[in-house]
Coordinates of N, CA and C in Angstrom, one line a residue:
M11 N 0.5 -1.3 0.2 CA 0.1 0.0 0.0 C 0.9 1.0 0.1
I12 N 0.5 2.4 -0.5 CA 1.1 4.1 -0.8 C 0.9 4.6 0.3
G13 N 0.5 6.3 0.3 CA 0.8 6.7 1.4 C -0.7 7.1 1.4
R14 N -1.9 7.2 0.4 CA -2.9 7.3 0.6 C -4.5 6.5 1.0
E15 N -3.4 5.2 0.3 CA -4.1 3.5 0.7 C -3.2 3.2 2.4
R16 N -2.6 3.7 3.2 CA -1.9 3.3 4.6 C -3.7 4.6 4.8
L17 N -3.4 5.6 4.3 CA -4.1 6.2 5.2 C -5.2 5.8 5.1
I18 N -5.8 5.4 4.3 CA -7.7 5.1 4.5 C -8.5 3.4 5.3
F19 N -7.1 3.1 4.8 CA -6.4 1.3 6.2 C -6.6 1.9 7.2
L20 N -5.1 3.1 7.5 CA -5.6 3.4 9.0 C -7.3 3.8 9.5
R21 N -7.7 4.8 8.9 CA -8.6 5.4 9.8 C -10.2 3.8 9.3
L22 N -10.2 2.8 7.9 CA -10.5 2.5 8.2 C -11.1 1.2 9.9
A23 N -9.7 1.3 10.1 CA -9.4 0.7 11.4 C -10.0 1.4 12.3
E24 N -9.4 2.5 12.5 CA -10.2 2.9 13.7 C -11.8 3.2 13.4
V25 N -13.0 3.5 12.4 CA -14.3 2.9 12.4 C -14.4 1.3 13.0
M26 N -14.4 0.2 12.6 CA -13.9 -1.2 12.7 C -13.6 -1.7 13.7
L27 N -12.9 -1.1 14.4 CA -12.4 -1.1 15.7 C -12.5 -0.1 16.9
P28 N -13.6 0.7 17.0 CA -13.3 2.0 18.1 C -12.9 1.0 19.6
G29 N -12.2 2.5 20.8 CA -12.3 1.8 21.5 C -10.4 1.4 21.1
E30 N -9.8 0.4 20.2 CA -8.7 0.3 20.0 C -8.2 1.7 19.3
K31 N -6.6 1.2 20.1 CA -5.5 2.8 19.1 C -4.8 1.5 18.4
I32 N -5.0 2.5 16.9 CA -4.5 2.1 16.4 C -3.2 3.2 15.8
T33 N -2.1 2.3 15.1 CA -0.9 3.2 15.3 C -0.5 2.3 13.8
P34 N 0.4 3.7 12.6 CA 0.8 3.3 11.9 C 1.4 1.8 11.6
D35 N 1.8 0.4 12.5 CA 2.4 -0.3 12.7 C 1.3 -1.1 12.0
L36 N 0.2 -1.2 12.3 CA -1.0 -1.8 11.3 C -1.2 -2.1 10.4
A37 N -1.2 -1.4 9.6 CA -0.6 -0.8 7.8 C 0.6 -1.7 7.5
D38 N 1.2 -1.6 8.8 CA 2.8 -2.5 8.0 C 2.3 -4.2 8.6
R39 N 1.9 -4.0 9.4 CA 1.5 -5.7 9.4 C 0.3 -6.3 7.7
A40 N 0.4 -5.2 7.6 CA -1.0 -5.2 6.8 C -0.1 -5.6 5.7
D41 N 1.1 -4.7 5.3 CA 2.2 -4.6 3.6 C 2.8 -5.9 3.9
L42 N 2.8 -5.8 5.3 CA 4.0 -7.5 5.1 C 2.8 -8.7 4.8
W43 N 1.3 -8.5 5.1 CA 0.1 -10.0 5.2 C 0.7 -9.6 3.2
L44 N 0.3 -8.8 2.8 CA 0.0 -8.9 1.3 C 0.8 -8.6 0.5
S45 N 3.0 -8.6 1.0 CA 3.0 -8.9 -0.2 C 3.5 -10.7 0.1
R46 N 3.2 -11.1 0.4 CA 2.8 -12.4 0.8 C 2.3 -13.2 -0.1
S47 N 1.4 -12.1 -1.1 CA 0.1 -12.2 -1.0 C 0.1 -12.7 -2.9
E48 N -0.6 -12.8 -4.1 CA -0.4 -12.9 -5.1 C -1.0 -11.5 -5.5
G49 N -0.2 -10.8 -7.2 CA 0.0 -9.6 -7.2 C -1.3 -9.7 -7.1
I50 N -2.4 -10.1 -8.1 CA -3.8 -9.7 -8.6 C -4.7 -9.7 -7.1
V51 N -4.2 -10.2 -5.8 CA -4.9 -9.8 -4.4 C -4.4 -8.4 -3.8
R52 N -3.1 -8.1 -3.9 CA -2.6 -6.6 -3.8 C -3.3 -5.8 -4.1
L53 N -3.5 -5.8 -6.4 CA -4.0 -4.8 -6.5 C -5.3 -5.0 -6.7
F54 N -6.4 -5.8 -6.0 CA -7.5 -6.3 -6.1 C -7.4 -4.7 -4.6
V55 N -7.0 -5.6 -3.4 CA -7.0 -5.0 -2.4 C -7.0 -2.7 -2.4
R56 N -5.6 -2.7 -2.8 CA -5.5 -1.3 -3.4 C -7.2 -0.9 -4.2
F57 N -7.7 -1.3 -4.8 CA -8.0 -1.0 -5.4 C -9.6 -1.0 -4.8
S58 N -10.0 -1.6 -4.0 CA -11.4 -1.3 -3.6 C -10.7 -0.7 -2.0
L59 N -10.0 -0.5 -1.3 CA -9.9 1.2 -0.4 C -9.8 2.3 -1.6
L60 N -9.6 2.6 -2.3 CA -9.8 3.6 -3.0 C -10.7 3.6 -3.1
L61 N -11.4 2.3 -3.9 CA -13.3 2.8 -3.9 C -13.6 2.9 -3.0
F62 N -13.5 2.6 -1.8 CA -14.6 3.1 -0.2 C -13.7 4.4 -0.7
E63 N -13.0 4.5 -1.1 CA -12.2 5.7 -0.3 C -13.4 6.9 -0.9
W64 N -13.0 6.8 -1.7 CA -14.2 7.9 -3.3 C -15.5 7.8 -3.7
G65 N -15.4 6.6 -2.8 CA -17.2 6.0 -3.1 C -18.2 6.9 -2.6
T66 N -18.1 7.7 -1.8 CA -18.9 8.8 -1.4 C -19.5 9.8 -2.7
F67 N -18.4 9.8 -3.5 CA -18.9 10.4 -4.8 C -19.4 9.8 -5.2
L68 N -18.7 8.7 -5.4 CA -19.3 7.4 -6.8 C -21.1 6.8 -6.6
F69 N -21.1 7.8 -4.8 CA -22.8 6.7 -4.9 C -23.7 7.6 -4.0
R70 N -23.3 8.5 -3.9 CA -23.8 9.7 -3.4 C -24.6 9.4 -2.5
T71 N -23.6 9.0 -0.8 CA -24.4 8.0 -0.2 C -24.3 8.7 1.6
A72 N -23.3 9.6 1.8 CA -23.5 9.9 3.1 C -23.4 11.0 3.8
G73 N -24.5 11.5 3.1 CA -24.6 12.8 2.9 C -23.9 13.8 3.4
S74 N -22.9 13.5 2.8 CA -21.4 14.8 2.7 C -21.1 14.8 1.0
V75 N -20.3 15.1 0.0 CA -19.1 15.3 -0.9 C -17.9 15.5 -0.2
E76 N -17.4 15.0 0.9 CA -16.6 14.7 1.2 C -16.0 12.5 1.4
H77 N -14.8 12.9 1.5 CA -14.1 11.6 1.1 C -14.4 10.7 2.4
F78 N -14.5 9.6 2.3 CA -14.4 8.7 3.7 C -13.5 9.7 4.6
C79 N -12.1 9.4 4.3 CA -10.9 9.8 5.3 C -11.8 11.7 6.0
L80 N -12.3 11.9 5.4 CA -13.2 13.5 6.4 C -14.3 13.8 6.9
L81 N -15.1 12.7 6.2 CA -16.2 12.4 6.9 C -16.2 12.5 8.7
S82 N -17.8 12.7 8.8 CA -17.3 13.2 10.1 C -17.5 11.6 10.9
Q83 N -17.8 10.9 12.3 CA -17.8 10.0 12.8 C -19.2 9.4 12.6
R84 N -20.3 10.4 12.0 CA -21.4 10.2 12.4 C -21.6 9.7 11.0
G85 N -20.6 10.9 9.6 CA -21.4 10.1 8.8 C -20.4 8.2 8.7
K86 N -19.3 9.3 8.4 CA -18.3 7.1 8.5 C -19.3 5.9 9.1
A87 N -19.8 5.9 9.7 CA -21.2 5.5 11.0 C -22.0 5.1 9.8
R88 N -22.9 5.7 8.6 CA -23.2 5.7 8.2 C -23.4 4.6 6.5
Y89 N -21.9 5.5 6.2 CA -21.4 5.2 5.1 C -20.8 3.3 5.6
M90 N -20.5 3.0 6.5 CA -20.6 1.6 6.6 C -21.2 0.9 6.1
R91 N -22.5 1.5 6.9 CA -23.8 0.4 7.5 C -24.2 0.7 5.5
F92 N -24.3 1.8 4.8 CA -24.6 1.6 3.6 C -23.6 0.7 2.3
W93 N -21.8 0.4 2.8 CA -22.0 -1.0 2.4 C -22.1 -2.6 2.6
A94 N -22.5 -1.9 4.4 CA -22.5 -3.5 5.0 C -23.4 -4.1 4.2
H95 N -24.6 -3.0 3.9 CA -26.0 -3.6 3.4 C -26.2 -3.5 2.2
H96 N -25.1 -2.9 1.4 CA -25.2 -2.6 -0.1 C -26.5 -3.6 -0.5
K97 N -27.2 -3.6 -1.5 CA -27.9 -4.6 -2.5 C -27.7 -5.3 -3.4
V98 N -26.1 -4.5 -3.5 CA -25.1 -5.5 -5.1 C -24.4 -6.5 -4.5
A99 N -24.1 -7.6 -4.4 CA -23.2 -8.7 -3.1 C -22.0 -8.5 -3.6
V100 N -21.6 -8.1 -4.8 CA -20.2 -7.4 -4.6 C -19.9 -6.3 -3.8
M101 N -20.3 -5.6 -3.8 CA -20.2 -4.3 -3.0 C -20.4 -5.1 -1.8
R102 N -20.5 -5.8 -1.5 CA -20.8 -6.4 -0.1 C -19.1 -7.2 1.0
Q103 N -18.8 -7.9 -0.6 CA -18.5 -8.7 -0.3 C -17.0 -7.3 -0.4
I104 N -17.1 -6.3 -1.3 CA -15.7 -5.8 -0.7 C -15.2 -5.3 0.3
F105 N -17.0 -5.1 0.7 CA -16.5 -4.2 2.4 C -16.7 -6.0 3.3
T106 N -16.7 -7.2 3.2 CA -16.0 -8.0 4.6 C -14.5 -8.1 4.1
M107 N -14.0 -8.2 2.4 CA -12.9 -8.7 2.4 C -12.2 -7.2 3.0
L108 N -11.9 -5.9 3.1 CA -11.6 -5.4 3.7 C -11.4 -5.4 5.7
R109 N -12.8 -5.5 5.5 CA -13.2 -6.0 6.9 C -11.9 -6.8 7.6
M110 N -12.4 -7.7 7.2 CA -12.2 -9.1 7.6 C -10.2 -8.9 7.8
L111 N -9.3 -8.1 6.7 CA -8.1 -7.8 6.3 C -8.1 -6.6 7.6
V112 N -8.3 -5.9 8.1 CA -8.0 -5.4 9.5 C -8.2 -6.1 10.6
V113 N -9.2 -6.7 10.6 CA -9.7 -6.8 12.3 C -8.4 -8.6 11.9
S114 N -8.4 -9.2 10.9 CA -7.6 -10.2 11.5 C -5.4 -9.4 10.7
V115 N -5.2 -8.1 10.9 CA -4.3 -8.0 11.3 C -4.0 -7.6 12.4
H116 N -5.3 -7.1 12.3 CA -4.9 -6.5 14.0 C -4.9 -7.0 15.5
Y117 N -5.6 -8.0 15.4 CA -5.9 -9.4 16.2 C -4.6 -10.0 15.9
D118 N -4.2 -10.2 15.1 CA -2.3 -10.8 14.9 C -2.1 -10.4 15.8
D119 N -1.1 -9.4 15.9 CA -0.7 -8.7 16.7 C -0.4 -10.0 17.8
P120 N 1.1 -10.2 18.4 CA 1.0 -10.4 19.9 C 0.3 -9.9 21.1
R121 N 1.2 -8.6 20.6 CA 0.6 -7.2 21.8 C -0.5 -8.2 22.1
V122 N -1.6 -7.8 20.9 CA -3.4 -7.3 21.1 C -3.4 -8.5 21.9
N123 N -3.1 -9.7 20.7 CA -3.9 -11.2 21.2 C -3.2 -11.5 23.2
A124 N -1.8 -11.1 23.9 CA -1.8 -11.4 24.8 C -3.5 -11.0 25.7
R125 N -3.7 -9.7 25.5 CA -4.8 -9.4 26.4 C -5.8 -10.3 26.3
W126 N -5.9 -11.9 25.4 CA -7.3 -12.4 25.1 C -6.8 -13.7 25.9
A127 N -5.2 -13.6 26.1 CA -4.8 -15.2 26.4 C -4.5 -15.5 28.0
R128 N -5.3 -16.8 28.1 CA -5.9 -16.8 29.7 C -4.7 -17.5 30.1
P129 N -4.9 -17.0 31.6 CA -2.8 -17.2 33.1 C -2.6 -18.3 32.7

């Protein structure tokens, strides 16, 4: 991921993981995971992040003309619901893939994982 995509990924993580401390390290770990993937997967993730960012212009659903990173918390929540419940299955699947990437990379961190370990 390059600069803008990293920012989109981190803002998406902030909304998907409320109450968690989101650091740039999360994007680094996602990059590491993606570096082990096929080229088409990396391209699809990059395309999906940019589509998610600029979808506010394309779909006119967030109640604002700002892209995702600049939306208010309420706008971001509304926009996330739009993607999660979109009538076109491929849009829901793109959102699910992004959500799975964020959550898997976050909980794969040993520091986060240690909070859930049993003594």
